């Protein structure tokens, strides 16, 4: 024999799920706009600083060895890669 479906069970389940969502929202609120902007700033600096360090070190090496942009171009790419990796790791820790 098959049981008849009781619509009150669906309503009770929906109410329980909504109560759980509301509790989660109270326990873990959404960060403020200021906090989000701060996170964006940290990510930006995490990428920019290693890239600029690559520029400085690359230009220093190019001036020392008189090689044009032979060291600067790869140093920029390496610095950017390091910065992006650091930003990626920081985002996944948050």
Coordinates of C-alpha atoms in Angstrom, one line a residue:
X1 CA 0.0 0.0 0.0
X2 CA 1.2 3.5 -0.8
X3 CA 1.1 6.3 1.8
X4 CA -0.7 9.4 0.9
X5 CA 1.5 12.5 0.6
X6 CA 0.7 15.0 3.4
X7 CA 1.3 18.7 2.2
X8 CA 1.8 19.7 5.9
X9 CA 5.1 17.7 5.8
X10 CA 6.3 19.9 3.0
X11 CA 5.3 23.1 4.8
X12 CA 7.0 21.9 8.0
X13 CA 10.2 21.1 6.1
X14 CA 10.2 24.5 4.4
X15 CA 9.7 26.2 7.7
X16 CA 12.6 24.3 9.2
X17 CA 14.9 25.2 6.3
X18 CA 13.9 28.8 6.5
X19 CA 14.7 28.9 10.3
X20 CA 18.1 27.3 9.6
X21 CA 18.8 30.0 6.9
X22 CA 17.8 32.8 9.3
X23 CA 20.0 31.3 12.1
X24 CA 23.0 31.1 9.7
X25 CA 22.4 34.7 8.6
X26 CA 22.4 35.8 12.3
X27 CA 25.5 33.7 13.2
X28 CA 27.6 34.7 10.2
X29 CA 26.5 38.1 8.9
X30 CA 27.6 39.5 5.5
X31 CA 30.7 41.7 5.8
X32 CA 30.2 45.5 5.6
X33 CA 31.1 47.5 2.5
X34 CA 34.2 48.9 4.3
X35 CA 35.4 45.4 5.0
X36 CA 34.9 44.4 1.4
X37 CA 36.8 47.5 0.1
X38 CA 39.6 46.7 2.6
X39 CA 39.8 43.1 1.2
X40 CA 40.0 44.5 -2.4
X41 CA 42.8 46.9 -1.3
X42 CA 44.8 44.1 0.3
X43 CA 44.4 41.9 -2.8
X44 CA 45.6 44.8 -5.0
X45 CA 48.7 45.5 -2.9
X46 CA 49.4 41.8 -2.7
X47 CA 49.7 41.7 -6.5
X48 CA 51.2 45.2 -7.1
X49 CA 54.1 45.0 -4.6
X50 CA 55.8 41.9 -6.0
X51 CA 55.3 43.1 -9.6
X52 CA 56.9 46.4 -8.8
X53 CA 59.7 44.6 -7.0
X54 CA 60.2 42.6 -10.2
X55 CA 60.4 45.8 -12.2
X56 CA 63.0 47.3 -9.9
X57 CA 65.2 44.2 -9.7
X58 CA 64.9 43.6 -13.5
X59 CA 65.9 47.2 -14.3
X60 CA 68.8 47.0 -11.8
X61 CA 70.0 43.8 -13.5
X62 CA 69.6 45.3 -17.0
X63 CA 71.5 48.4 -16.1
X64 CA 74.3 46.3 -14.5
X65 CA 74.7 44.0 -17.5
X66 CA 73.6 46.6 -20.1
X67 CA 71.0 44.2 -21.6
X68 CA 68.0 46.4 -22.5
X69 CA 64.9 44.7 -21.1
X70 CA 66.3 41.2 -21.0
X71 CA 65.9 40.8 -17.3
X72 CA 63.0 43.3 -16.7
X73 CA 60.4 41.5 -18.8
X74 CA 60.7 38.1 -17.1
X75 CA 61.1 39.7 -13.6
X76 CA 57.8 41.5 -14.1
X77 CA 56.1 38.2 -15.0
X78 CA 57.7 36.4 -12.1
X79 CA 56.7 39.2 -9.7
X80 CA 53.1 39.2 -11.0
X81 CA 52.9 35.4 -10.7
X82 CA 54.1 35.5 -7.1
X83 CA 51.6 38.3 -6.3
X84 CA 48.7 36.4 -7.9
X85 CA 49.7 33.3 -6.1
X86 CA 49.8 35.1 -2.8
X87 CA 46.5 36.8 -3.4
X88 CA 44.9 33.4 -4.4
X89 CA 46.2 31.8 -1.1
X90 CA 44.9 34.8 0.9
X91 CA 41.5 34.6 -0.7
X92 CA 41.1 30.9 0.2
X93 CA 42.1 31.5 3.8
X94 CA 39.3 34.2 4.2

